[in-house]
XYZ file of C-alpha atoms in Angstrom:
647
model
C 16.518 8.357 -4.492
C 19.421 7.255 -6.988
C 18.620 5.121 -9.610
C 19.837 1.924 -7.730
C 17.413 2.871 -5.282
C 14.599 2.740 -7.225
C 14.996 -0.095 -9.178
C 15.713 -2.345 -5.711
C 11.795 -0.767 -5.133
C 10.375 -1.252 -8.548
C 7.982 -3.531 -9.431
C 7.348 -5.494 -12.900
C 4.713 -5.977 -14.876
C 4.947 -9.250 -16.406
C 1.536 -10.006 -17.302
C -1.922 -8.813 -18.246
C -5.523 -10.307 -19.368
C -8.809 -8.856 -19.277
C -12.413 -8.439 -20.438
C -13.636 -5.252 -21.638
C -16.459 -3.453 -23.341
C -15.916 -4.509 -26.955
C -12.133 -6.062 -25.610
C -11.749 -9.966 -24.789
C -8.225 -9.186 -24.087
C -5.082 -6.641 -23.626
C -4.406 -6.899 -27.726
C -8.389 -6.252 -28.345
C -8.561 -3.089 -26.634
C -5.562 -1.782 -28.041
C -7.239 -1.986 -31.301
C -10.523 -0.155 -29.795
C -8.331 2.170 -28.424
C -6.295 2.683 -31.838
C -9.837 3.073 -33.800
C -10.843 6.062 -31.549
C -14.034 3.214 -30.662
C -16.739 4.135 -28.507
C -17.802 0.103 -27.225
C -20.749 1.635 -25.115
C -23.897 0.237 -25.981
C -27.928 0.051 -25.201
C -28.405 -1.938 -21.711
C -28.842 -5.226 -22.578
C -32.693 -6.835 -21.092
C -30.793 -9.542 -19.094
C -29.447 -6.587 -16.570
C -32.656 -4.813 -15.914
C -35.846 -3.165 -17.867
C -33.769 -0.063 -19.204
C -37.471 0.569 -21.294
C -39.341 0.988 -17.580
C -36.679 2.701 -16.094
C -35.144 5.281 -18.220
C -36.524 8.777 -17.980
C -35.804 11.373 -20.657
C -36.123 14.272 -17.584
C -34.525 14.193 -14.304
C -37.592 12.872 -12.313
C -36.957 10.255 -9.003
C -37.141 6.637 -9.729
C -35.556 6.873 -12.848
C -32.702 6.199 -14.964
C -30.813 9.199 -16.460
C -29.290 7.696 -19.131
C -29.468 4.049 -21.404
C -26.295 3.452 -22.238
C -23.779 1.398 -20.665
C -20.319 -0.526 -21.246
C -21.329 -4.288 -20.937
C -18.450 -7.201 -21.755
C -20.177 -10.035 -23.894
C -20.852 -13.137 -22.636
C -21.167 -12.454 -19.124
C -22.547 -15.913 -18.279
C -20.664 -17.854 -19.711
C -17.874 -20.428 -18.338
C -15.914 -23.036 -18.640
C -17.162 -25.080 -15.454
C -15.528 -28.126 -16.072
C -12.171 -26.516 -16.733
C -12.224 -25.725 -13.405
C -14.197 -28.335 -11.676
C -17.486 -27.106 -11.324
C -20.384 -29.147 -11.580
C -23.524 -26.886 -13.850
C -25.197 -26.602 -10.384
C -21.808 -24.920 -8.780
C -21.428 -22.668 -11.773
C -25.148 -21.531 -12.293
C -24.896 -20.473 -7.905
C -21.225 -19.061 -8.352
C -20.872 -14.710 -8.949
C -20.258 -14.241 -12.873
C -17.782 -11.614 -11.002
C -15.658 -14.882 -9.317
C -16.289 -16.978 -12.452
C -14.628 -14.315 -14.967
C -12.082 -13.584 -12.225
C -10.930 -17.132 -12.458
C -10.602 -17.526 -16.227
C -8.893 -14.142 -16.857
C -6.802 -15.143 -14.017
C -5.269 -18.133 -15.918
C -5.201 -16.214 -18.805
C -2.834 -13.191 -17.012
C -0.703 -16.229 -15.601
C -0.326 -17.165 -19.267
C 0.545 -14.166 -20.727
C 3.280 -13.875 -17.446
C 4.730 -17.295 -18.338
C 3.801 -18.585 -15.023
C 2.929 -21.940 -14.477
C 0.191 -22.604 -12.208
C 1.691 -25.762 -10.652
C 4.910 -24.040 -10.114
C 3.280 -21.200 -7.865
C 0.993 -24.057 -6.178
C 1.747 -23.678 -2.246
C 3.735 -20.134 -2.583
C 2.696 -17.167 -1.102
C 1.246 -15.028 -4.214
C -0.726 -12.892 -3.026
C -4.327 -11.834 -4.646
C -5.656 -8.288 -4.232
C -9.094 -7.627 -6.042
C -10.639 -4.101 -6.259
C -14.532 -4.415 -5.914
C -17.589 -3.141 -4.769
C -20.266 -4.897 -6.192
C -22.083 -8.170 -4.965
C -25.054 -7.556 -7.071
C -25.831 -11.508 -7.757
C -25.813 -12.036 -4.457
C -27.933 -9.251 -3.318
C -30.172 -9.898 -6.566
C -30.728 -14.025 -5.350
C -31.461 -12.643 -1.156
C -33.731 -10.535 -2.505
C -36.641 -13.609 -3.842
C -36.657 -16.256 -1.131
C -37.304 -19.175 -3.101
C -33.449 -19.014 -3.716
C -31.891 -18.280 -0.228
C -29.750 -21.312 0.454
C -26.251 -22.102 1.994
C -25.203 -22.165 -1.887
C -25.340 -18.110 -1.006
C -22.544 -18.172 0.877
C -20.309 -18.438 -1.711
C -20.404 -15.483 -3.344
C -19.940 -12.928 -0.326
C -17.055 -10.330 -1.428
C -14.409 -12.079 0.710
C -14.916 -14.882 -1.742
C -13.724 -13.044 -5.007
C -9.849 -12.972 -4.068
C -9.871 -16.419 -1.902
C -11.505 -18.362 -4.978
C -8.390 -17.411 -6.722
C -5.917 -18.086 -3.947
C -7.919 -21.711 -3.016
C -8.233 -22.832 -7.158
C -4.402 -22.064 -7.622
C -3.260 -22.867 -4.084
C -1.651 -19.383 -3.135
C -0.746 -19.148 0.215
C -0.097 -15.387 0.560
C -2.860 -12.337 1.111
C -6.137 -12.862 -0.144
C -7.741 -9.496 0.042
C -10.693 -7.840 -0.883
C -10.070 -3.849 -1.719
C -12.984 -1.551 -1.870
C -12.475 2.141 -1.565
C -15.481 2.681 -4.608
C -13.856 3.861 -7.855
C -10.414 3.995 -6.907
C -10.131 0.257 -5.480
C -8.396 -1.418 -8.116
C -5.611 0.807 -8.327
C -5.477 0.676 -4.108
C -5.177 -2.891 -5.330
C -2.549 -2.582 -7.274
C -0.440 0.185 -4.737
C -1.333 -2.663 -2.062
C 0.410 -5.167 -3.750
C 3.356 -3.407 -4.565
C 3.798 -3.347 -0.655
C 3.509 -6.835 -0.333
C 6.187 -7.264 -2.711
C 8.572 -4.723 -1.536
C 8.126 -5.870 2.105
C 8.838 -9.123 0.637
C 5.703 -10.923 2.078
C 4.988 -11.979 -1.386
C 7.323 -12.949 -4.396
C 4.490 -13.087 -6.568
C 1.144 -10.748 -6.736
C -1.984 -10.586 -8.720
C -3.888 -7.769 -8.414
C -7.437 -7.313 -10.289
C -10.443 -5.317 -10.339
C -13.509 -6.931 -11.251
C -16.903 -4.645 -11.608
C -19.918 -6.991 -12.917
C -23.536 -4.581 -12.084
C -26.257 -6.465 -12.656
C -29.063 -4.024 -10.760
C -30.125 -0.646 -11.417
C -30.280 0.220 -7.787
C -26.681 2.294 -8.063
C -27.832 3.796 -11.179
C -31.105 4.865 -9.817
C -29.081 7.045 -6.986
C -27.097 8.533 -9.103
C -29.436 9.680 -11.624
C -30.678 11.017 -8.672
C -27.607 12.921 -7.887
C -27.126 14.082 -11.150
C -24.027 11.926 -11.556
C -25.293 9.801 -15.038
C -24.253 10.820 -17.995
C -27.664 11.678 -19.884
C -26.469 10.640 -23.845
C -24.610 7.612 -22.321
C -21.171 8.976 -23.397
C -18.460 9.956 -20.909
C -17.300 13.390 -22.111
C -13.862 13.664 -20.111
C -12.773 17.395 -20.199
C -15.406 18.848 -22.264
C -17.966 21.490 -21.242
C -20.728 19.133 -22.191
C -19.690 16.321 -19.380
C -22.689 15.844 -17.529
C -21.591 12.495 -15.347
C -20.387 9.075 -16.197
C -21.364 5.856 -17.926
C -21.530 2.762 -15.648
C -19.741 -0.377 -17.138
C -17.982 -4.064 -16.957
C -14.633 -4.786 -16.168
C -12.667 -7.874 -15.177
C -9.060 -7.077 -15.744
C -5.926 -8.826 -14.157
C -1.783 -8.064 -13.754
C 0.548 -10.334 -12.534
C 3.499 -8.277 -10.854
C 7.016 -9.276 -9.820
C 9.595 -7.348 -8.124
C 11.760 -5.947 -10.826
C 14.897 -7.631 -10.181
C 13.627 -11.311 -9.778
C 11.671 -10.749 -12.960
C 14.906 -9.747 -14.605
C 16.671 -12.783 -13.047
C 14.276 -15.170 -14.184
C 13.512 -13.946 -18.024
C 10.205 -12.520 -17.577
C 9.063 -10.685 -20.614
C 8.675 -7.063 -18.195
C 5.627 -5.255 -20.052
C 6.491 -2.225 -17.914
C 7.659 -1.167 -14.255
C 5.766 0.056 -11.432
C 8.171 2.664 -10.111
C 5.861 3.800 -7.087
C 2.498 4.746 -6.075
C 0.694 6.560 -3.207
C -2.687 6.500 -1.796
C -4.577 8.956 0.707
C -7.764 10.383 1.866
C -9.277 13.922 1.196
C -9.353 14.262 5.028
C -11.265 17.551 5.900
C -10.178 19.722 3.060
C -13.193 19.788 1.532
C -16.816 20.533 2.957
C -18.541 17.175 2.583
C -16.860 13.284 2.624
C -18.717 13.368 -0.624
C -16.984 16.042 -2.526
C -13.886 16.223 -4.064
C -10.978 18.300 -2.883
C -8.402 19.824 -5.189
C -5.643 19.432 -2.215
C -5.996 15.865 -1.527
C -5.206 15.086 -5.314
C -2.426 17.387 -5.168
C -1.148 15.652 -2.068
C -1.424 12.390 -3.537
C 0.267 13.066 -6.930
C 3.316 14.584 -4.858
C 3.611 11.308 -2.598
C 3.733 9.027 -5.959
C 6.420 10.868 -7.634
C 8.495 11.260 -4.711
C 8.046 7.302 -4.203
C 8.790 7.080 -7.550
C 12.162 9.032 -7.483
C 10.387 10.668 -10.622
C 10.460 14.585 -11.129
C 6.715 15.624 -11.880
C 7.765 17.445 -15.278
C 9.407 14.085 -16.505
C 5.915 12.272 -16.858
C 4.975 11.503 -20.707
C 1.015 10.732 -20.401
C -1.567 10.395 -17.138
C -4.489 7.734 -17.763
C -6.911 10.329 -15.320
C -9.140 8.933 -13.774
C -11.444 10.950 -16.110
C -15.199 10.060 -15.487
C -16.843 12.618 -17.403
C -17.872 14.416 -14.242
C -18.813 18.215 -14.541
C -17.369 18.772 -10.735
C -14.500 16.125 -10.692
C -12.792 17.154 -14.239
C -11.708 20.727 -13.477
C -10.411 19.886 -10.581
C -8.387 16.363 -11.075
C -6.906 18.559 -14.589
C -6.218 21.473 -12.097
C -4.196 19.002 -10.067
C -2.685 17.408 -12.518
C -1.590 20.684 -14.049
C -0.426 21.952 -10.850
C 2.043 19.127 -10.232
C 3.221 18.036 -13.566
C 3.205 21.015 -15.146
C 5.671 22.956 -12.762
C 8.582 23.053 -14.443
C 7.626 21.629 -17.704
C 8.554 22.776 -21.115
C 6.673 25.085 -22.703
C 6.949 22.749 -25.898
C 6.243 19.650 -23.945
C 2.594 19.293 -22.240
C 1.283 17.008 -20.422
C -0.793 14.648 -22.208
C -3.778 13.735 -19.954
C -6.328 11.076 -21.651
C -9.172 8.775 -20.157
C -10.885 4.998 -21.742
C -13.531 6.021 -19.828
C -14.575 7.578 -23.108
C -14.167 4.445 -25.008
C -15.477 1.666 -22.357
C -17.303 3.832 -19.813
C -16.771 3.976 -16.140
C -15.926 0.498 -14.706
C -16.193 2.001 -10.635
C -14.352 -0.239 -8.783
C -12.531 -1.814 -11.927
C -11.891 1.727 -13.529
C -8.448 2.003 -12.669
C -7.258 -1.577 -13.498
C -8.711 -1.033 -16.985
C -6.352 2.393 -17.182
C -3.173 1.074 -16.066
C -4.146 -2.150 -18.457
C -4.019 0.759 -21.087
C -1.166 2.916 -20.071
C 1.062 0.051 -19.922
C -0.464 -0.898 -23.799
C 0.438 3.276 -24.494
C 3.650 3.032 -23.694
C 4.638 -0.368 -25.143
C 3.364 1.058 -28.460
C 5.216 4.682 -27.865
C 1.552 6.314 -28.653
C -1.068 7.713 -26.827
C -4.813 7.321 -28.320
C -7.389 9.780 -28.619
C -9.855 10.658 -26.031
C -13.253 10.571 -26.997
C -15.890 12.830 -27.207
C -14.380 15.839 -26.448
C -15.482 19.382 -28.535
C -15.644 21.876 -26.379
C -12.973 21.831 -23.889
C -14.435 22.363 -20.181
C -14.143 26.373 -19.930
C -13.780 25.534 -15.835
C -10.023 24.487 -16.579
C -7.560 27.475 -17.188
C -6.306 25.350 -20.362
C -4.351 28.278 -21.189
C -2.505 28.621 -17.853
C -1.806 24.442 -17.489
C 0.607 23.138 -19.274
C -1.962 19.749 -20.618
C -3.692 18.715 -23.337
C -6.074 16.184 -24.037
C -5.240 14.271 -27.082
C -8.004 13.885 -29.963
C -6.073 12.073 -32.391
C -3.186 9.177 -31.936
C -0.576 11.227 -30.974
C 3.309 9.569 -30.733
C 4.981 9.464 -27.280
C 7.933 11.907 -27.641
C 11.132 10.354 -28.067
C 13.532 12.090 -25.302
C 16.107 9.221 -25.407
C 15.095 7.560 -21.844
C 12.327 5.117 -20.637
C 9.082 7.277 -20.867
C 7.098 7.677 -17.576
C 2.933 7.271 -16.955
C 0.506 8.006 -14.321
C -2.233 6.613 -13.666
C -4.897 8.360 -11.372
C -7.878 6.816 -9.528
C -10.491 8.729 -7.295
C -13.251 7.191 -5.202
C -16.298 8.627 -3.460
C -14.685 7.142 -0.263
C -12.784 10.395 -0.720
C -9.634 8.268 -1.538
C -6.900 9.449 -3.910
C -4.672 6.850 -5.836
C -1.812 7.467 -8.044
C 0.459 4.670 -9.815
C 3.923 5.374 -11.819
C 4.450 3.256 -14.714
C 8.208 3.075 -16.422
C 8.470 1.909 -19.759
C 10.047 -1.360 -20.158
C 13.542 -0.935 -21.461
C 15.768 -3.429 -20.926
C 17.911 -5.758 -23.823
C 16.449 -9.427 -24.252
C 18.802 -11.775 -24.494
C 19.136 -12.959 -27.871
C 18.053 -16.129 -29.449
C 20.815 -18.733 -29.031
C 22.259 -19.932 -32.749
C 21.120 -22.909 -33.635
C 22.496 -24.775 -36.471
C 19.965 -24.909 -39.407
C 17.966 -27.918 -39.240
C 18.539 -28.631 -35.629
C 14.933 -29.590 -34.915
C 12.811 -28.758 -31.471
C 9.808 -30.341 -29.668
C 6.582 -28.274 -29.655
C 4.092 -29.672 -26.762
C 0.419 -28.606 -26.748
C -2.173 -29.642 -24.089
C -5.542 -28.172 -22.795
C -8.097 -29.448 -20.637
C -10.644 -31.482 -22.922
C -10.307 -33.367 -26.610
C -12.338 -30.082 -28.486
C -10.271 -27.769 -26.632
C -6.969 -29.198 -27.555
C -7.984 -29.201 -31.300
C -9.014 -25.954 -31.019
C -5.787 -25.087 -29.648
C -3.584 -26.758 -32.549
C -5.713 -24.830 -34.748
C -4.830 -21.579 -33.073
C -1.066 -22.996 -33.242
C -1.115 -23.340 -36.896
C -2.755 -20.022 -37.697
C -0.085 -18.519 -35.464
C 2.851 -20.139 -36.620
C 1.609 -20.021 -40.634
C 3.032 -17.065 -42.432
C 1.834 -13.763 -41.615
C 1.018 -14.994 -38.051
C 2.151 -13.730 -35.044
C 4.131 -16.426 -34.053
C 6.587 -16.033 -37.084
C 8.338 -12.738 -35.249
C 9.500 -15.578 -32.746
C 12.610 -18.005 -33.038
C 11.253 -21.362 -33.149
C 13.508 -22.608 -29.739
C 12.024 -20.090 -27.855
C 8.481 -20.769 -29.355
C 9.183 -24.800 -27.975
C 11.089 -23.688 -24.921
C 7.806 -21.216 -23.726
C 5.586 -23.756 -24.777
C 7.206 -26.587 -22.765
C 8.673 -24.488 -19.517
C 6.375 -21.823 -18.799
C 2.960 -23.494 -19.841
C 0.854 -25.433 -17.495
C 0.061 -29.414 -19.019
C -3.004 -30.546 -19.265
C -4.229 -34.423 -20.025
C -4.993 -33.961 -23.703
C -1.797 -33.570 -24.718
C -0.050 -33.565 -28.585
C 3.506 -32.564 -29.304
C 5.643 -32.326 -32.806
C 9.001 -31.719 -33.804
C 9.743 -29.300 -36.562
C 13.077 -27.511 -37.528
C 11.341 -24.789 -38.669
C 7.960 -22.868 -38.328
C 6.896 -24.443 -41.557
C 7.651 -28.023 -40.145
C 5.626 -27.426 -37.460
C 2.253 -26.405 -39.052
C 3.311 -29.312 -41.334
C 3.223 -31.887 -38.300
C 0.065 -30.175 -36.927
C -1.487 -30.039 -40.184
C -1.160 -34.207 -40.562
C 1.889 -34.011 -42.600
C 4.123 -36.953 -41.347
C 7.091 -35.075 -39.123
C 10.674 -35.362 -38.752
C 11.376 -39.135 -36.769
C 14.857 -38.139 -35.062
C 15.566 -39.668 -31.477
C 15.874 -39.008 -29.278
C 13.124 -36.439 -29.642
C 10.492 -38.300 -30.958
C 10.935 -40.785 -28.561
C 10.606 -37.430 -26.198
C 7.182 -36.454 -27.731
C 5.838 -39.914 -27.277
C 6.270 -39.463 -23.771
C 5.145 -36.260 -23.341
C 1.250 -37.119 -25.379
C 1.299 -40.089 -22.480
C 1.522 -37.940 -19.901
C 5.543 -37.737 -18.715
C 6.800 -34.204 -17.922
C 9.546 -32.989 -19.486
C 12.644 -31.385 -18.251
C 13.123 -28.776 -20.929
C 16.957 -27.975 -19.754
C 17.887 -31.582 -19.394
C 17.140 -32.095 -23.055
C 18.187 -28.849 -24.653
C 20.289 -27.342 -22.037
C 19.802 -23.419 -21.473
C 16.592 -21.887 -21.636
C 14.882 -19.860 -24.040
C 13.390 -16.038 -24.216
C 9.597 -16.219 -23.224
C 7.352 -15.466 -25.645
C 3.698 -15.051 -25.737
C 1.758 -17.735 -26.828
C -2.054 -18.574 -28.199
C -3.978 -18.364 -25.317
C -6.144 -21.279 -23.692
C -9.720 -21.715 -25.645
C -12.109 -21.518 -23.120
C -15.122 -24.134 -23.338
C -18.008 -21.837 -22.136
C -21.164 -22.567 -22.070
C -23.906 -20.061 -20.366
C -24.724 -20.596 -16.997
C -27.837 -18.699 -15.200
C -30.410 -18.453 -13.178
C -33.487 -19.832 -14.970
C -31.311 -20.994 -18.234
C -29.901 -24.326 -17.201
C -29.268 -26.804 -19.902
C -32.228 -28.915 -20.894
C -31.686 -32.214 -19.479
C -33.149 -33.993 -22.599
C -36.781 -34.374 -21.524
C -35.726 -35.911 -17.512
C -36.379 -39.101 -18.230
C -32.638 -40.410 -17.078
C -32.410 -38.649 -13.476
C -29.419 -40.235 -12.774
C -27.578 -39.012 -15.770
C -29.296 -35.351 -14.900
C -27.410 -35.699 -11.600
C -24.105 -36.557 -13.190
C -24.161 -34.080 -15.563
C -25.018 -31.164 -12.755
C -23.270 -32.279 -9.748
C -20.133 -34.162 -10.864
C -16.553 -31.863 -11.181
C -14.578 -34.978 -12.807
C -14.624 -38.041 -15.427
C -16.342 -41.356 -13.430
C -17.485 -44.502 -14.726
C -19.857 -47.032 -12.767
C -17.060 -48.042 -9.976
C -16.338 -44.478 -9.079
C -17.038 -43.226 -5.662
C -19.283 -40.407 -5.344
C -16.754 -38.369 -3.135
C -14.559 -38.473 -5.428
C -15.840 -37.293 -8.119
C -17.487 -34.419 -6.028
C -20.950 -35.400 -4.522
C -20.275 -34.996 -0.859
C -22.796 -35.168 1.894
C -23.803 -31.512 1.457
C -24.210 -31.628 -2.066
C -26.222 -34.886 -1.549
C -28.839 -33.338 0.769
C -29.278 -30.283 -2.389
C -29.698 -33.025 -4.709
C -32.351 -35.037 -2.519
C -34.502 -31.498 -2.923
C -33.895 -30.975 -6.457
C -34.653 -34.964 -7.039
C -37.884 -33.949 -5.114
C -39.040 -31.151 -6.977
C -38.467 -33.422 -10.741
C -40.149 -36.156 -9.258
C -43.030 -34.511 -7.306
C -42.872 -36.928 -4.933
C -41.266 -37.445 -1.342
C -37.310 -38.495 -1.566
C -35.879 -40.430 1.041
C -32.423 -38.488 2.098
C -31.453 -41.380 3.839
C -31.163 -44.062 1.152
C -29.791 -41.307 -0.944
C -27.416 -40.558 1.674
C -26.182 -44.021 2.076
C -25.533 -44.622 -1.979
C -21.633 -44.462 -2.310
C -21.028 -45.184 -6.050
C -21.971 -43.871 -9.229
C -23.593 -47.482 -9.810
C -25.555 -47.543 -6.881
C -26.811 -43.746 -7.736
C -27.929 -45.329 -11.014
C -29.768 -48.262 -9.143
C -31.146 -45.723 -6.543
C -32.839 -43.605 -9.471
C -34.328 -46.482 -11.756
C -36.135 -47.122 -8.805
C -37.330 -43.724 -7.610
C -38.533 -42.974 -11.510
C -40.279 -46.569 -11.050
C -41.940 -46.003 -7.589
C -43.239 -42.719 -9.393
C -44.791 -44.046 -12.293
């Protein structure tokens, strides 16, 4: 293919989030990564007894090793953000309620606004294999209910597509450890096909049992130390870990078109099976991955010996490494520069292996490797794996941060992903090169409107304050020309009801105006502000004319609070039942006059209240008067008298 070619087939890039061993986001790993960090830690109590079920010796029924890669603060979420009574988010898959907050936050960091894509068909593709929440609630009685339902697999992508409103494919991808990256491949389909102008694609991998881990101990597949030793003679399996990690892709030329800020290009990928060239569906054949790695490039238009850096899928396995190196070797290396090798690394050594997530938390990192031009160290390797002919291939493993080579051209990354469904995957990753427009001159003093809004009154202040230390000096926010700080703020930000908005001429003015300071009064701007904190949208181009570069903003603060089984909020001693069912059931702001539909209490969710009201109480509950109550008055009236009737 010629170069037009490929670009007409690429795919952008245009936004990332995730949440990581030791990593809350894209610019948090990258740090981990930098530090040569190993984020693996002891199993925490809340996932299962590690104490009962570790084993120092291989013996059946037990847990080879302790260690795992676990992201903090796995129950918590920001329910009301997202309309969710307590009840709703205590029943919901931590998988789907992470999904849905690192979702916004990879729409963000995209510059897409939610109500903009509302009704469009972006398409969702989530790599998973894990419904261990809802397997763990089937599995004690007492909490089988229809309330199950909602956490079946199918659910992960089509909470996504029914919270946002996207219209396109919802789909679930599971081919084990390689789904994500199927995910990804899958979605650049969509997008070339045209079926979808927009695409997130995710991998989410939450376990919460020790049922997995028990088989492969078993197997011998568990790394015994908890470490995953990627290339080294030492590897003696992999470390099981969290991963909810999320891209928002674009074909190339309408992200172009529209100013995107294009993190890096997807310039093709391939998937296939093993087939029968190896013995068992189980093991791992050294053609398949050869097979696949020539179908990526050649989608790519890439020549094999061109490629910088492959994220491997790397697991620290004693039978997988030699060969997916050999491969690797094999195809890139043909060709290659005797000066030049391959550099082949894995953050399986620094997170652990995230299965079904794995390869979503790679290309997450190869796109950080080559915005930075440097490739980070690969952990815990001594003794390289005397099963590779390291002297034959023309790789290395990097052990120290280690600069990209500068060849004058866009550098080029693979990223591999293998699954024990026998399924190869292989992704091509082009850095981003392309000239941003620069910042239109602007007369000194001419002033702009900043607008700031989030969901909830302690949210939005703890937004400003974010503002301020990004804007102060030293923050990020100072590399940034102040129009396109206002223009990304007001045009590719969603608006929430809390709202606040200053003007400033300057960076300084506008921690000034955020600070208290009293701010410039010029209309028609201020006048323009006003409207915006009542709740008017603004048309950014019919008040300043041409848009702005996009530039990445402070993030949205996230209310959490923790939501499990067993752990719901006290409810201040019960003696108020109807402000206990308020407080669980109701997804919105009410008062007295509002009607119970609307602010979420339907008919189903009244007939789960009338048994939780029952269980409180300890006495019968009639569903029938509660069914009839149709305001949040009458449910107060309704209560006074149940807690009477019960004294």
């Amino acid at each position: 293919m010629n170069r037009s070619d490929v670009d007409a087939r690429s795919v952008a890039v245009i936004g990332m989030a995730c949440r990581l061993p030791g990593a809350s986001g894209p610019d948090e790993l990258w740090a981990l990564l930098r530090a040569g960090i190993d984020a693996t830690s002891e199993t925490p109590g809340d996932r299962y007894d590690v104490d009962a079920l570790h084993a120092h010796e291989p013996t059946r029924g037990r847990i080879a090793g302790r260690r795992g890669g676990y992201v903090d603060g796995v129950a918590d979420f920001d329910a009301e953000f997202f309309a969710m009574s307590p009840t709703e988010a205590t029943e919901l898959d931590p998988q789907q309620r992470l999904l849905l907050m690192t979702a916004w936050d990879a729409l963000e960091n995209a510059g897409q606004r939610p109500d903009g894509l509302a009704g469009t068909r972006t398409g969702v593709f989530v790599g998973n294999a894990r419904a261990d929440y809802l397997e763990v609630s089937l599995r004690g009685q007492e909490t089988v209910t229809a309330a199950n339902l909602n956490n079946f697999r199918s659910l992960l992508p089509a909470r996504l597509s029914h919270f946002f409103d996207f219209r396109g494919p919802s789909v679930v991808v599971d081919t084990a450890c390689a789904s994500s990256l199927v995910a990804v491949h899958q979605a650049v389909q969509s997008l070339r096909a045209g079926e979808s102008p927009l695409a997130l694609a995710a991998g989410v991998n939450i376990p919460l049992r020790a049922d997995e881990s028990l088989v492969l101990s078993h197997a011998g597949a568990m790394a015994h130390d908890g470490r995953s030793k990627f290339g080294d003679a030492s590897a003696d399996g992999y470390v099981p870990s969290d991963a909810v990690a999320v891209v928002v892709l674009k074909p190339l030329a309408a992200a172009l078109a529209d100013g995107d800020r294009i993190r890096a290009v997807i310039q093709g990928s391939a998937v296939g099976n093993d087939g029968r060239t190896s013995d068992t569906v189980l093991n791992p054949s050294l053609q398949g991955q050869i097979d696949v790695l020539r179908w990526a490039y050649e989608d790519a238009g890439v020549n094999p010996a061109d490629v910088d850096y492959v994220e491997a899928h790397g697991s620290g396995s004693p039978a997988l490494d030699p060969l997916e190196l050999t491969a690797l070797g094999q195809v890139l290396g043909a060709g290659r520069p005797d000066d030049r090798p391959l550099m082949v690394g894995s953050v399986k050594t620094n997170i652990g292996h995230a299965e079904a997530g794995g390869g979503m938390a790679g290309l997450i990192k190869a796109v950080l490797c080559l915005e930075h031009g440097q490739i980070p160290a690969s952990l815990h390797l001594n003794t390289p794996n005397p099963n590779v002919e390291w002297e034959r291939l023309p790789i290395t493993v990097p052990r120290r941060l280690t600069p990209l080579p500068e060849r004058g051209k866009a550098a080029v990354a693979g990223i591999s992903g293998q699954g024990s469904s026998a399924l190869n995957a292989h992704v091509v990753l082009r850095q981003a090169r392309f000239p941003v427009s620069p910042a239109l001159p602007a007369p000194d003093g001419t002033p702009y409107v900043l607008t700031i809004s989030a969901h909830s009154a302690t949210a939005l202040q703890t937004l400003v304050q974010s503002y301020i230390d990004w804007l102060r000096p030293g923050g990020a926010g100072t590399a940034y020309a102040l129009r396109d700080i206002c223009y990304s703020a007001l045009a590719r930000r969603g608006h929430h009801a809390y709202r606040t908005a200053v003007l400033g001429s300057s960076h300084a003015d506008l921690v000034a105006a955020l600070t208290g300071t009293p701010q410039l009064d010029g209309r028609p701007l201020s006048a323009l502000a006003e409207r915006y904190r009542q709740g008017e949208d603004v048309d950014w181009a019919a008040v300043f004319g041409s848009p702005g570069n996009f530039v990445p903003l402070p993030p949205y603060p996230w209310q959490t609070r923790r939501y499990w089984p067993g752990a719901a909020p006290d409810d201040g001693g019960g003696s108020d039942l109807a402000a206990w069912v308020l407080r669980e059931h109701a997804r919105t702001g009410f008062d007295d006059a509002s009607s119970l539909t609307d602010i979420g209490i339907d008919s189903l969710a009244k007939l789960r209240i009338v048994v939780e009201l029952a269980k409180r109480c300890r006495q019968e509950v009639d569903p029938e008067g509660f069914g009839r109550l149709r305001t949040v008055g009458e449910l107060r009236q309704w209560t006074r008298e149940l807690q009477t009737a019960g004294r």
